[in-house]
């Protein structure tokens, strides 16, 4: 039988994705229409309108 240690391993990227999914679910449940608009989804996910020419989001300090 393996011993279980008290330290928890956290995947910070997975936790961030779960948080964003939760925010989308909350926004969708509060929406008056059938679907969230693309603009509302971008707003909930905090997507910036300022994208680089190559399609990547701006880096730190941008």
C-alpha positions as YAML, in Angstrom:
chain: A
units: angstrom
residues:
- id: 1
  name: UNK
  ca: [0.00, 0.00, 0.00]
- id: 2
  name: UNK
  ca: [1.39, 3.39, -1.01]
- id: 3
  name: UNK
  ca: [1.66, 6.18, 1.52]
- id: 4
  name: UNK
  ca: [-0.21, 9.38, 0.73]
- id: 5
  name: UNK
  ca: [1.75, 12.51, 1.56]
- id: 6
  name: UNK
  ca: [0.17, 15.69, 2.84]
- id: 7
  name: UNK
  ca: [1.44, 17.89, 0.02]
- id: 8
  name: UNK
  ca: [-1.05, 18.60, -2.74]
- id: 9
  name: UNK
  ca: [0.08, 19.00, -6.31]
- id: 10
  name: UNK
  ca: [-1.72, 21.76, -8.19]
- id: 11
  name: UNK
  ca: [-1.83, 22.31, -11.92]
- id: 12
  name: UNK
  ca: [-2.17, 26.10, -12.11]
- id: 13
  name: UNK
  ca: [-3.12, 26.08, -15.80]
- id: 14
  name: UNK
  ca: [-5.90, 23.56, -15.19]
- id: 15
  name: UNK
  ca: [-7.16, 25.57, -12.21]
- id: 16
  name: UNK
  ca: [-7.24, 28.74, -14.33]
- id: 17
  name: UNK
  ca: [-9.16, 26.93, -17.08]
- id: 18
  name: UNK
  ca: [-11.68, 25.61, -14.56]
- id: 19
  name: UNK
  ca: [-12.15, 29.12, -13.18]
- id: 20
  name: UNK
  ca: [-12.77, 30.53, -16.67]
- id: 21
  name: UNK
  ca: [-15.26, 27.75, -17.44]
- id: 22
  name: UNK
  ca: [-17.09, 28.60, -14.23]
- id: 23
  name: UNK
  ca: [-17.23, 32.26, -15.20]
- id: 24
  name: UNK
  ca: [-18.67, 31.31, -18.60]
- id: 25
  name: UNK
  ca: [-21.31, 29.13, -16.94]
- id: 26
  name: UNK
  ca: [-22.31, 31.98, -14.62]
- id: 27
  name: UNK
  ca: [-22.50, 34.43, -17.54]
- id: 28
  name: UNK
  ca: [-24.55, 31.97, -19.60]
- id: 29
  name: UNK
  ca: [-27.01, 31.37, -16.77]
- id: 30
  name: UNK
  ca: [-27.49, 35.13, -16.37]
- id: 31
  name: UNK
  ca: [-27.92, 35.77, -20.11]
- id: 32
  name: UNK
  ca: [-31.37, 36.76, -21.32]
- id: 33
  name: UNK
  ca: [-30.89, 35.37, -24.82]
- id: 34
  name: UNK
  ca: [-30.41, 31.83, -26.03]
- id: 35
  name: UNK
  ca: [-26.63, 32.15, -26.47]
- id: 36
  name: UNK
  ca: [-23.81, 34.40, -25.35]
- id: 37
  name: UNK
  ca: [-22.54, 36.69, -28.07]
- id: 38
  name: UNK
  ca: [-18.91, 36.39, -29.14]
- id: 39
  name: UNK
  ca: [-18.29, 39.84, -27.65]
- id: 40
  name: UNK
  ca: [-19.75, 38.78, -24.29]
- id: 41
  name: UNK
  ca: [-17.65, 35.60, -24.27]
- id: 42
  name: UNK
  ca: [-14.53, 37.67, -24.96]
- id: 43
  name: UNK
  ca: [-15.50, 40.03, -22.14]
- id: 44
  name: UNK
  ca: [-16.00, 37.15, -19.67]
- id: 45
  name: UNK
  ca: [-12.72, 35.52, -20.69]
- id: 46
  name: UNK
  ca: [-10.93, 38.90, -20.56]
- id: 47
  name: UNK
  ca: [-9.77, 38.63, -24.17]
- id: 48
  name: UNK
  ca: [-8.04, 41.80, -25.32]
- id: 49
  name: UNK
  ca: [-8.99, 43.41, -28.61]
- id: 50
  name: UNK
  ca: [-5.32, 44.28, -29.12]
- id: 51
  name: UNK
  ca: [-3.84, 41.17, -30.73]
- id: 52
  name: UNK
  ca: [-0.49, 41.00, -32.43]
- id: 53
  name: UNK
  ca: [-0.32, 40.73, -36.24]
- id: 54
  name: UNK
  ca: [0.57, 37.03, -36.00]
- id: 55
  name: UNK
  ca: [-2.64, 36.33, -34.05]
- id: 56
  name: UNK
  ca: [-0.96, 35.73, -30.70]
- id: 57
  name: UNK
  ca: [-2.17, 37.69, -27.71]
- id: 58
  name: UNK
  ca: [0.14, 40.45, -26.53]
- id: 59
  name: UNK
  ca: [2.89, 39.41, -24.18]
- id: 60
  name: UNK
  ca: [3.70, 40.80, -20.75]
- id: 61
  name: UNK
  ca: [4.08, 44.54, -20.62]
- id: 62
  name: UNK
  ca: [2.07, 45.08, -23.82]
...
